[in-house]
XYZ file of C-alpha atoms in Angstrom:
310
model
C 7.763 12.197 -31.270
C 10.052 11.185 -34.154
C 7.204 11.440 -36.643
C 6.321 14.903 -35.350
C 9.894 16.099 -35.899
C 9.977 14.568 -39.398
C 6.698 16.266 -40.265
C 7.988 19.669 -39.161
C 11.222 19.255 -41.116
C 9.367 18.178 -44.270
C 6.981 21.098 -44.014
C 9.906 23.511 -43.597
C 11.609 22.079 -46.705
C 8.415 22.451 -48.693
C 8.062 26.097 -47.680
C 11.695 26.727 -48.576
C 11.184 25.241 -52.026
C 8.113 27.414 -52.516
C 10.055 30.525 -51.550
C 12.739 29.765 -54.111
C 10.104 29.562 -56.857
C 8.547 32.939 -56.284
C 6.481 32.040 -53.229
C 3.817 30.202 -55.280
C 3.993 26.399 -54.843
C 3.345 24.216 -57.863
C 0.330 21.825 -57.917
C 2.689 18.906 -57.443
C 4.164 20.550 -54.325
C 0.691 21.127 -52.910
C -0.214 17.460 -53.431
C 3.080 16.423 -51.862
C 2.483 18.636 -48.830
C -1.011 17.195 -48.345
C 0.327 13.666 -48.495
C 3.003 14.519 -45.948
C 0.423 16.012 -43.598
C -1.953 13.053 -43.895
C 0.690 10.350 -43.576
C 2.656 12.149 -40.867
C -0.454 13.027 -38.878
C -1.696 9.458 -39.118
C 1.667 8.169 -37.908
C 1.603 10.528 -34.934
C -1.928 9.445 -33.962
C -1.017 5.762 -34.393
C 2.103 6.171 -32.255
C 0.178 7.950 -29.510
C -2.509 5.263 -29.533
C 0.086 2.504 -29.258
C 1.709 4.296 -26.305
C -1.657 4.667 -24.552
C -2.426 0.990 -25.185
C 0.941 -0.050 -23.729
C 0.382 2.098 -20.631
C -3.120 0.684 -20.182
C -1.760 -2.858 -20.480
C 0.888 -2.080 -17.849
C -1.785 -0.734 -15.499
C -3.944 -3.853 -16.022
C -1.006 -6.140 -15.257
C -0.128 -4.098 -12.152
C -3.750 -4.181 -10.980
C -3.929 -7.958 -11.368
C -0.623 -8.298 -9.521
C -1.840 -6.087 -6.689
C -5.116 -8.009 -6.447
C -3.079 -11.191 -6.042
C -0.813 -9.548 -3.462
C -3.432 -7.761 -1.341
C -5.723 -10.739 -0.920
C -8.218 -10.815 1.964
C -6.760 -12.121 5.216
C -8.069 -15.247 6.885
C -10.658 -14.409 9.553
C -8.785 -16.425 12.185
C -5.381 -18.092 12.316
C -3.821 -19.758 15.335
C -6.396 -18.411 17.770
C -6.021 -14.811 16.548
C -8.765 -12.985 14.646
C -7.843 -10.735 11.725
C -9.541 -8.205 9.483
C -8.010 -5.885 6.876
C -8.941 -2.795 4.873
C -7.147 -1.069 2.000
C -7.808 2.175 0.141
C -5.673 3.735 -2.605
C -5.671 7.379 -3.681
C -4.291 6.502 -7.124
C -6.647 7.014 -10.067
C -5.851 3.431 -11.131
C -6.345 1.971 -7.653
C -2.630 1.169 -7.465
C -1.068 2.196 -4.183
C 2.108 1.802 -2.224
C 0.696 0.060 0.862
C 1.011 -3.685 1.398
C 0.124 -6.399 3.894
C 0.036 -10.178 4.257
C -0.585 -12.933 6.796
C 1.213 -16.268 7.150
C 0.391 -19.279 9.344
C 3.862 -20.389 10.470
C 5.347 -22.899 12.928
C 6.161 -19.899 15.151
C 2.603 -18.598 15.252
C 0.646 -16.257 12.970
C 2.895 -13.671 11.343
C 1.671 -10.420 9.820
C 3.421 -8.007 7.472
C 2.295 -4.443 6.836
C 4.317 -1.920 4.870
C 4.432 1.223 2.810
C 6.396 1.720 -0.405
C 7.607 5.188 -1.311
C 5.370 6.527 -4.072
C 2.198 5.422 -5.860
C 1.126 3.934 -9.173
C 2.351 0.923 -11.181
C 5.981 1.194 -10.052
C 4.978 1.171 -6.384
C 2.610 -1.748 -7.016
C 5.465 -3.784 -8.499
C 7.631 -3.092 -5.438
C 4.719 -4.025 -3.168
C 4.470 -7.363 -4.975
C 8.208 -7.970 -4.563
C 8.051 -7.240 -0.809
C 5.040 -9.470 -0.183
C 6.607 -12.204 -2.306
C 9.762 -12.068 -0.187
C 7.644 -12.309 2.973
C 5.759 -15.360 1.706
C 9.066 -16.933 0.746
C 10.690 -16.491 4.161
C 7.895 -16.293 6.746
C 7.684 -20.019 7.474
C 11.387 -20.820 7.347
C 12.997 -18.228 9.614
C 12.564 -18.564 13.383
C 13.750 -14.998 14.008
C 11.715 -11.947 12.979
C 14.939 -9.941 12.798
C 16.336 -12.445 10.290
C 13.070 -12.285 8.359
C 13.432 -8.499 8.098
C 16.998 -8.945 6.830
C 15.689 -11.452 4.277
C 13.124 -8.939 3.006
C 15.783 -6.236 2.729
C 18.149 -8.484 0.782
C 15.461 -9.811 -1.573
C 14.041 -6.443 -2.640
C 17.268 -4.444 -2.722
C 17.748 -5.142 -6.421
C 14.252 -3.803 -7.183
C 14.802 -0.467 -5.447
C 15.672 2.716 -7.278
C 18.204 5.237 -5.895
C 15.542 7.011 -3.795
C 13.242 4.060 -3.041
C 12.606 2.497 0.347
C 9.927 0.429 2.079
C 8.762 0.798 5.682
C 7.614 -2.494 7.190
C 6.294 -3.841 10.448
C 6.424 -7.560 11.252
C 4.217 -8.989 14.004
C 4.271 -12.515 15.436
C 1.555 -13.690 17.831
C 2.080 -16.054 20.750
C -0.144 -16.788 23.777
C -0.322 -13.603 25.839
C 2.080 -11.532 23.754
C 3.024 -10.109 20.390
C 6.563 -9.862 19.020
C 7.373 -6.964 16.735
C 10.128 -5.903 14.368
C 9.757 -2.369 13.055
C 11.717 -0.961 10.113
C 10.720 2.697 9.937
C 6.970 2.036 10.098
C 4.301 3.744 12.252
C 4.002 2.033 15.633
C 0.987 -0.258 16.059
C -1.670 0.584 18.639
C -2.546 -1.774 21.476
C -6.225 -1.228 22.203
C -7.400 -1.947 25.718
C -8.169 0.487 28.496
C -6.479 3.037 26.230
C -4.940 3.261 22.771
C -1.236 2.737 23.409
C 1.408 2.969 20.645
C 3.985 0.187 20.813
C 6.981 2.150 19.550
C 10.398 0.476 19.393
C 12.969 1.605 21.939
C 15.476 2.128 19.126
C 14.068 3.193 15.739
C 15.357 1.461 12.621
C 15.705 2.646 9.038
C 13.306 1.265 6.405
C 14.183 -1.529 4.003
C 16.646 -0.331 1.417
C 18.319 2.143 3.789
C 20.342 -0.237 5.947
C 17.783 -1.365 8.546
C 19.053 -2.671 11.912
C 15.877 -3.455 13.859
C 15.571 -5.083 17.257
C 12.993 -7.577 18.484
C 10.293 -6.006 20.628
C 7.943 -8.014 22.887
C 4.678 -6.680 24.291
C 1.747 -8.043 26.248
C -1.352 -8.825 24.201
C -4.004 -10.936 25.837
C -7.646 -11.794 25.351
C -9.548 -8.570 25.897
C -7.031 -6.504 23.909
C -6.602 -5.744 20.232
C -3.695 -4.671 18.060
C -4.190 -2.148 15.244
C -1.558 -2.184 12.506
C -1.759 0.762 10.126
C 0.110 2.777 7.517
C 0.661 6.520 7.736
C -2.520 7.110 5.757
C -4.201 6.967 9.179
C -1.731 8.693 11.487
C -0.838 11.405 8.955
C -4.324 12.197 7.664
C -4.477 16.012 7.793
C -7.310 18.487 8.045
C -7.554 21.831 6.215
C -5.133 23.393 8.721
C -2.527 20.653 8.285
C -3.256 19.053 11.664
C -2.711 15.298 11.709
C -5.369 12.934 12.998
C -4.761 12.421 16.738
C -4.697 8.767 17.769
C -6.867 9.489 20.781
C -10.115 8.281 22.343
C -11.982 8.565 19.040
C -9.638 6.031 17.493
C -9.961 3.817 20.571
C -13.756 3.986 20.455
C -13.767 3.053 16.765
C -11.384 0.168 17.489
C -13.698 -1.200 20.211
C -16.774 -1.863 18.093
C -18.055 -5.446 18.390
C -16.928 -6.751 14.983
C -13.438 -6.255 13.597
C -14.597 -5.125 10.163
C -16.873 -2.568 11.790
C -13.822 -1.184 13.574
C -11.914 -0.727 10.328
C -14.868 0.873 8.558
C -15.243 3.306 11.459
C -11.512 4.139 11.370
C -11.671 4.769 7.617
C -14.637 7.086 8.140
C -12.806 8.895 10.943
C -9.693 9.486 8.811
C -11.717 10.523 5.756
C -13.816 12.994 7.730
C -10.732 14.482 9.374
C -9.133 14.921 5.931
C -12.129 16.876 4.633
C -13.858 14.082 2.752
C -11.002 12.491 0.818
C -7.733 10.859 1.848
C -4.435 12.301 0.653
C -2.479 9.059 1.018
C -3.017 5.324 0.662
C -4.378 3.591 3.733
C -4.007 0.025 4.980
C -5.421 -1.204 8.291
C -5.222 -4.584 10.017
C -7.052 -5.352 13.261
C -5.695 -8.308 15.235
C -7.356 -9.907 18.231
C -6.367 -12.882 20.404
C -9.602 -14.735 21.094
C -11.605 -17.922 21.369
C -14.360 -17.058 18.920
C -17.596 -19.036 19.112
C -20.202 -19.351 16.350
C -23.705 -18.133 17.151
C -27.061 -19.007 15.726
C -27.353 -15.993 13.392
C -26.059 -17.596 10.223
C -22.769 -18.762 11.708
C -21.575 -15.197 12.272
C -18.519 -14.914 14.493
C -18.842 -12.552 17.454
C -16.109 -11.273 19.706
C -15.912 -12.576 23.270
C -17.712 -10.333 25.792
C -14.438 -9.739 27.650
C -13.142 -7.688 24.718
C -16.117 -5.386 24.737
C -15.885 -5.047 28.524
C -12.184 -4.106 28.322
C -12.856 -1.466 25.683
C -15.876 0.115 27.334
């Protein structure tokens, strides 16, 4: 930008000099003008290339950071099966959705969240949120305190208009404990798809969250779908959001957890006309006693789960 301004000023001076000498520049002035154009143009191109290289390096660093943050979840922790799926609408594959799983003394704990915005800046904030979760998940008995820890740790990374919605889930025999800070309610999948909304909504992280602990039944034969608003707010050509109805329940009842998530992604994509408008993260959770079979050690869901969903 500076070189462009300098080039314009120099060119204007040269024209002014030519005007003062009868409008016909001397050979020396012509040579000078050519040198200015070549050197100035080269400087502009070099500056633009350096800026593009810096931006590309930033994107590469953000992509590596996000790959480290959004690592695949363990297939089973503490008697609960897990599977995850993530899709970004960013051209660089950098989105604002996040998730993680921790094996803690209090049972398996899951984090899912959504950062305002997309791109490298959102990816950095995702990394900060997941890092805070990994730091505090095993040391805080209370999910409410863990949410407060996340809020305190990322507050310095938030801009004036930034916030992060998060849902924390902790699994115990026969139940799930939830803390929701402005995030879409998870779906309990059994005889129907039932949203587990908090009785008192809380603001997201960064906006003064005051969540309460929520406890809900979750036994063998049921599943829990955690999702970001890329699912619930997928819109068709008329602006109608995807209904979380029997089609979602049917997709969530397929035999294998990853099949469920693939079917849900297909459902949301089809509803949105072939392409998603927002990032999407899905986690399927299932209390179970999985048993290996003879087909290459593949893990199958207990028959009771399929019976409950049919």
